[in-house]
Amino acid sequence: MNTWWLSEVFRAGQITQGDAIKDRYSMQFRPSGSYVQTLLSDGTVFEGTWMLMGADNRTLHLTDHKGAIQEYSVAVSSESLTYGRNTGTGQAEHYGFRMTR
């Protein structure tokens, strides 16, 4: 199973990269439709579910460990994953990940 490491956050017009990201985490997406999110600071693990939806499977639908649902536009390549959305205030928010094997 591949692990995606959060490497860049774009929020409120600001880009934050690498270790400067507060609450940096990794994600593992399992073929079963579950995911594991691990906080890099202390190893805390959260589990939830995921699915791809919409036209050309470009919407990532996540349900977190508390049952909260989030939907993001997603783009993926062999080495990177980006998902994002506009927040309730209309500002763009994007998360960029790099794959580790």
N, C-alpha and C. Protein backbone atom coordinates (compact mmCIF):
# COMPACT_ATOMS: atom_id res chain seq x y z
N MET A 1 0.85 -1.18 0.00
CA MET A 1 0.00 0.00 0.00
C MET A 1 0.89 1.24 0.00
N ASN A 2 0.57 2.20 -0.83
CA ASN A 2 1.34 3.43 -0.92
C ASN A 2 0.89 4.43 0.15
N THR A 3 1.82 5.26 0.58
CA THR A 3 1.54 6.31 1.56
C THR A 3 1.76 7.65 0.89
N TRP A 4 0.82 8.56 1.08
CA TRP A 4 0.90 9.92 0.56
C TRP A 4 1.25 10.86 1.72
N TRP A 5 2.32 11.62 1.58
CA TRP A 5 2.78 12.55 2.62
C TRP A 5 2.39 13.97 2.24
N LEU A 6 1.71 14.65 3.14
CA LEU A 6 1.33 16.05 2.90
C LEU A 6 2.59 16.88 2.75
N SER A 7 2.74 17.53 1.62
CA SER A 7 3.96 18.30 1.35
C SER A 7 3.70 19.78 1.11
N GLU A 8 2.43 20.15 0.84
CA GLU A 8 2.13 21.55 0.56
C GLU A 8 0.67 21.84 0.88
N VAL A 9 0.44 23.00 1.51
CA VAL A 9 -0.92 23.45 1.79
C VAL A 9 -1.06 24.87 1.23
N PHE A 10 -2.13 25.08 0.47
CA PHE A 10 -2.46 26.41 -0.03
C PHE A 10 -3.77 26.80 0.63
N ARG A 11 -3.74 27.86 1.45
CA ARG A 11 -4.94 28.29 2.17
C ARG A 11 -4.85 29.80 2.36
N ALA A 12 -5.95 30.49 2.11
CA ALA A 12 -6.04 31.94 2.30
C ALA A 12 -4.92 32.67 1.56
N GLY A 13 -4.61 32.20 0.35
CA GLY A 13 -3.60 32.86 -0.47
C GLY A 13 -2.17 32.58 -0.06
N GLN A 14 -1.95 31.73 0.93
CA GLN A 14 -0.60 31.42 1.42
C GLN A 14 -0.24 29.97 1.11
N ILE A 15 1.01 29.74 0.73
CA ILE A 15 1.52 28.39 0.52
C ILE A 15 2.46 28.05 1.67
N THR A 16 2.21 26.91 2.30
CA THR A 16 3.07 26.39 3.36
C THR A 16 3.58 25.04 2.90
N GLN A 17 4.89 24.80 3.08
CA GLN A 17 5.48 23.56 2.58
C GLN A 17 6.22 22.80 3.67
N GLY A 18 6.30 21.48 3.47
CA GLY A 18 7.11 20.61 4.29
C GLY A 18 6.86 20.72 5.78
N ASP A 19 7.95 20.75 6.55
CA ASP A 19 7.86 20.76 8.01
C ASP A 19 7.18 22.01 8.57
N ALA A 20 7.02 23.04 7.77
CA ALA A 20 6.34 24.27 8.24
C ALA A 20 4.83 24.09 8.34
N ILE A 21 4.29 22.97 7.81
CA ILE A 21 2.86 22.72 7.86
C ILE A 21 2.48 22.27 9.26
N LYS A 22 1.57 23.02 9.87
CA LYS A 22 1.06 22.64 11.19
C LYS A 22 0.16 21.41 11.02
N ASP A 23 0.29 20.45 11.92
CA ASP A 23 -0.51 19.22 11.87
C ASP A 23 -0.31 18.44 10.58
N ARG A 24 0.94 18.31 10.16
CA ARG A 24 1.26 17.56 8.95
C ARG A 24 0.90 16.08 9.14
N TYR A 25 0.45 15.44 8.08
CA TYR A 25 0.00 14.06 8.17
C TYR A 25 0.27 13.29 6.89
N SER A 26 0.11 11.97 6.99
CA SER A 26 0.18 11.11 5.82
C SER A 26 -1.17 10.44 5.65
N MET A 27 -1.44 9.97 4.43
CA MET A 27 -2.69 9.28 4.12
C MET A 27 -2.37 7.98 3.39
N GLN A 28 -3.09 6.93 3.76
CA GLN A 28 -3.06 5.68 3.02
C GLN A 28 -4.50 5.37 2.61
N PHE A 29 -4.72 5.22 1.31
CA PHE A 29 -6.05 4.90 0.79
C PHE A 29 -6.07 3.40 0.47
N ARG A 30 -6.91 2.67 1.15
CA ARG A 30 -7.01 1.22 0.96
C ARG A 30 -8.01 0.91 -0.16
N PRO A 31 -7.75 -0.17 -0.91
CA PRO A 31 -8.69 -0.57 -1.97
C PRO A 31 -10.10 -0.86 -1.44
N SER A 32 -10.23 -1.17 -0.16
CA SER A 32 -11.52 -1.50 0.44
C SER A 32 -12.42 -0.28 0.60
N GLY A 33 -11.86 0.94 0.37
CA GLY A 33 -12.64 2.16 0.54
C GLY A 33 -12.44 2.80 1.90
N SER A 34 -11.48 2.31 2.68
CA SER A 34 -11.15 2.95 3.94
C SER A 34 -9.81 3.68 3.78
N TYR A 35 -9.55 4.61 4.69
CA TYR A 35 -8.26 5.30 4.67
C TYR A 35 -7.73 5.41 6.09
N VAL A 36 -6.42 5.62 6.18
CA VAL A 36 -5.75 5.84 7.45
C VAL A 36 -4.99 7.16 7.33
N GLN A 37 -5.27 8.07 8.25
CA GLN A 37 -4.57 9.34 8.32
C GLN A 37 -3.71 9.30 9.59
N THR A 38 -2.41 9.58 9.45
CA THR A 38 -1.49 9.52 10.58
C THR A 38 -0.83 10.87 10.77
N LEU A 39 -0.98 11.46 11.97
CA LEU A 39 -0.31 12.71 12.28
C LEU A 39 1.18 12.43 12.43
N LEU A 40 2.01 13.18 11.73
CA LEU A 40 3.44 12.93 11.75
C LEU A 40 4.09 13.37 13.05
N SER A 41 3.46 14.31 13.77
CA SER A 41 4.05 14.82 15.00
C SER A 41 4.06 13.79 16.13
N ASP A 42 3.00 12.98 16.22
CA ASP A 42 2.93 12.05 17.35
C ASP A 42 2.41 10.66 16.99
N GLY A 43 2.16 10.40 15.71
CA GLY A 43 1.73 9.08 15.28
C GLY A 43 0.26 8.78 15.53
N THR A 44 -0.54 9.77 15.95
CA THR A 44 -1.97 9.55 16.16
C THR A 44 -2.60 9.12 14.84
N VAL A 45 -3.44 8.10 14.89
CA VAL A 45 -4.06 7.54 13.70
C VAL A 45 -5.56 7.80 13.72
N PHE A 46 -6.08 8.23 12.58
CA PHE A 46 -7.51 8.40 12.38
C PHE A 46 -7.90 7.57 11.16
N GLU A 47 -9.05 6.92 11.23
CA GLU A 47 -9.52 6.12 10.11
C GLU A 47 -10.86 6.63 9.63
N GLY A 48 -11.08 6.48 8.34
CA GLY A 48 -12.34 6.90 7.74
C GLY A 48 -12.57 6.14 6.45
N THR A 49 -13.50 6.62 5.65
CA THR A 49 -13.79 5.99 4.37
C THR A 49 -13.64 7.00 3.24
N TRP A 50 -13.43 6.50 2.05
CA TRP A 50 -13.26 7.35 0.88
C TRP A 50 -13.94 6.70 -0.32
N MET A 51 -14.28 7.53 -1.30
CA MET A 51 -14.72 7.05 -2.60
C MET A 51 -14.54 8.19 -3.61
N LEU A 52 -14.34 7.80 -4.84
CA LEU A 52 -14.28 8.76 -5.93
C LEU A 52 -15.66 8.85 -6.56
N MET A 53 -16.08 10.06 -6.89
CA MET A 53 -17.43 10.29 -7.41
C MET A 53 -17.36 11.31 -8.55
N GLY A 54 -18.52 11.56 -9.13
CA GLY A 54 -18.67 12.62 -10.11
C GLY A 54 -18.09 12.28 -11.47
N ALA A 55 -18.11 13.30 -12.33
CA ALA A 55 -17.61 13.14 -13.69
C ALA A 55 -16.14 12.76 -13.66
N ASP A 56 -15.80 11.70 -14.33
CA ASP A 56 -14.42 11.21 -14.43
C ASP A 56 -13.77 10.95 -13.07
N ASN A 57 -14.58 10.66 -12.05
CA ASN A 57 -14.06 10.37 -10.70
C ASN A 57 -13.14 11.47 -10.19
N ARG A 58 -13.52 12.72 -10.39
CA ARG A 58 -12.71 13.87 -9.97
C ARG A 58 -13.15 14.47 -8.63
N THR A 59 -14.11 13.83 -7.96
CA THR A 59 -14.53 14.28 -6.63
C THR A 59 -14.15 13.23 -5.61
N LEU A 60 -13.35 13.63 -4.64
CA LEU A 60 -12.96 12.75 -3.54
C LEU A 60 -13.92 12.99 -2.39
N HIS A 61 -14.63 11.95 -2.01
CA HIS A 61 -15.62 12.00 -0.93
C HIS A 61 -15.00 11.30 0.28
N LEU A 62 -14.75 12.05 1.36
CA LEU A 62 -14.16 11.49 2.58
C LEU A 62 -15.17 11.56 3.72
N THR A 63 -15.27 10.50 4.49
CA THR A 63 -16.02 10.50 5.73
C THR A 63 -15.02 10.20 6.83
N ASP A 64 -14.83 11.15 7.75
CA ASP A 64 -13.79 10.99 8.76
C ASP A 64 -14.26 10.12 9.94
N HIS A 65 -13.39 9.95 10.92
CA HIS A 65 -13.65 9.09 12.06
C HIS A 65 -14.83 9.55 12.92
N LYS A 66 -15.24 10.79 12.77
CA LYS A 66 -16.39 11.32 13.52
C LYS A 66 -17.67 11.29 12.69
N GLY A 67 -17.57 10.86 11.42
CA GLY A 67 -18.73 10.82 10.55
C GLY A 67 -18.93 12.07 9.72
N ALA A 68 -18.01 13.04 9.85
CA ALA A 68 -18.12 14.28 9.05
C ALA A 68 -17.73 13.99 7.60
N ILE A 69 -18.49 14.53 6.69
CA ILE A 69 -18.27 14.32 5.25
C ILE A 69 -17.61 15.55 4.65
N GLN A 70 -16.59 15.32 3.86
CA GLN A 70 -15.89 16.38 3.13
C GLN A 70 -15.81 15.95 1.67
N GLU A 71 -15.95 16.88 0.76
CA GLU A 71 -15.78 16.59 -0.67
C GLU A 71 -14.78 17.57 -1.26
N TYR A 72 -13.89 17.03 -2.08
CA TYR A 72 -12.80 17.80 -2.68
C TYR A 72 -12.70 17.46 -4.16
N SER A 73 -12.24 18.42 -4.95
CA SER A 73 -11.81 18.13 -6.32
C SER A 73 -10.44 17.49 -6.20
N VAL A 74 -10.19 16.47 -7.01
CA VAL A 74 -8.95 15.71 -6.86
C VAL A 74 -8.24 15.56 -8.20
N ALA A 75 -6.91 15.57 -8.14
CA ALA A 75 -6.06 15.28 -9.29
C ALA A 75 -4.95 14.38 -8.79
N VAL A 76 -4.64 13.33 -9.53
CA VAL A 76 -3.62 12.39 -9.09
C VAL A 76 -2.75 11.98 -10.28
N SER A 77 -1.47 11.80 -10.00
CA SER A 77 -0.54 11.25 -10.98
C SER A 77 0.23 10.13 -10.29
N SER A 78 1.23 9.58 -10.94
CA SER A 78 1.97 8.48 -10.34
C SER A 78 2.77 8.90 -9.11
N GLU A 79 3.07 10.19 -8.97
CA GLU A 79 3.89 10.65 -7.85
C GLU A 79 3.25 11.73 -6.99
N SER A 80 2.10 12.28 -7.40
CA SER A 80 1.50 13.35 -6.61
C SER A 80 -0.02 13.22 -6.56
N LEU A 81 -0.57 13.75 -5.49
CA LEU A 81 -2.01 13.79 -5.26
C LEU A 81 -2.33 15.18 -4.75
N THR A 82 -3.32 15.81 -5.34
CA THR A 82 -3.77 17.12 -4.88
C THR A 82 -5.28 17.07 -4.75
N TYR A 83 -5.76 17.54 -3.62
CA TYR A 83 -7.20 17.73 -3.50
C TYR A 83 -7.49 19.06 -2.84
N GLY A 84 -8.61 19.66 -3.22
CA GLY A 84 -8.93 20.98 -2.71
C GLY A 84 -10.38 21.33 -2.93
N ARG A 85 -10.74 22.50 -2.42
CA ARG A 85 -12.11 23.00 -2.53
C ARG A 85 -12.12 24.46 -2.16
N ASN A 86 -13.25 25.09 -2.35
CA ASN A 86 -13.47 26.43 -1.82
C ASN A 86 -14.12 26.28 -0.46
N THR A 87 -13.63 27.03 0.51
CA THR A 87 -14.15 26.96 1.87
C THR A 87 -15.51 27.66 1.94
N GLY A 88 -16.13 27.62 3.09
CA GLY A 88 -17.42 28.28 3.30
C GLY A 88 -17.35 29.78 3.07
N THR A 89 -16.14 30.36 3.19
CA THR A 89 -15.97 31.78 2.95
C THR A 89 -15.55 32.07 1.51
N GLY A 90 -15.50 31.01 0.66
CA GLY A 90 -15.18 31.19 -0.74
C GLY A 90 -13.70 31.22 -1.06
N GLN A 91 -12.84 30.97 -0.07
CA GLN A 91 -11.40 30.95 -0.31
C GLN A 91 -10.95 29.55 -0.73
N ALA A 92 -9.99 29.51 -1.64
CA ALA A 92 -9.45 28.23 -2.11
C ALA A 92 -8.58 27.60 -1.04
N GLU A 93 -8.67 26.28 -0.95
CA GLU A 93 -7.90 25.50 0.01
C GLU A 93 -7.46 24.24 -0.73
N HIS A 94 -6.16 24.00 -0.83
CA HIS A 94 -5.64 22.84 -1.56
C HIS A 94 -4.56 22.16 -0.74
N TYR A 95 -4.52 20.83 -0.85
CA TYR A 95 -3.53 20.02 -0.14
C TYR A 95 -2.77 19.19 -1.18
N GLY A 96 -1.44 19.30 -1.16
CA GLY A 96 -0.61 18.57 -2.10
C GLY A 96 0.18 17.50 -1.38
N PHE A 97 0.20 16.30 -1.94
CA PHE A 97 0.87 15.14 -1.35
C PHE A 97 1.89 14.56 -2.32
N ARG A 98 2.92 13.95 -1.76
CA ARG A 98 3.92 13.19 -2.52
C ARG A 98 3.85 11.74 -2.06
N MET A 99 4.03 10.83 -2.99
CA MET A 99 3.95 9.42 -2.67
C MET A 99 5.28 8.90 -2.14
N THR A 100 5.21 8.04 -1.14
CA THR A 100 6.36 7.27 -0.71
C THR A 100 6.00 5.80 -0.89
N ARG A 101 7.00 5.01 -1.07
CA ARG A 101 6.75 3.57 -1.28
C ARG A 101 7.38 2.76 -0.19
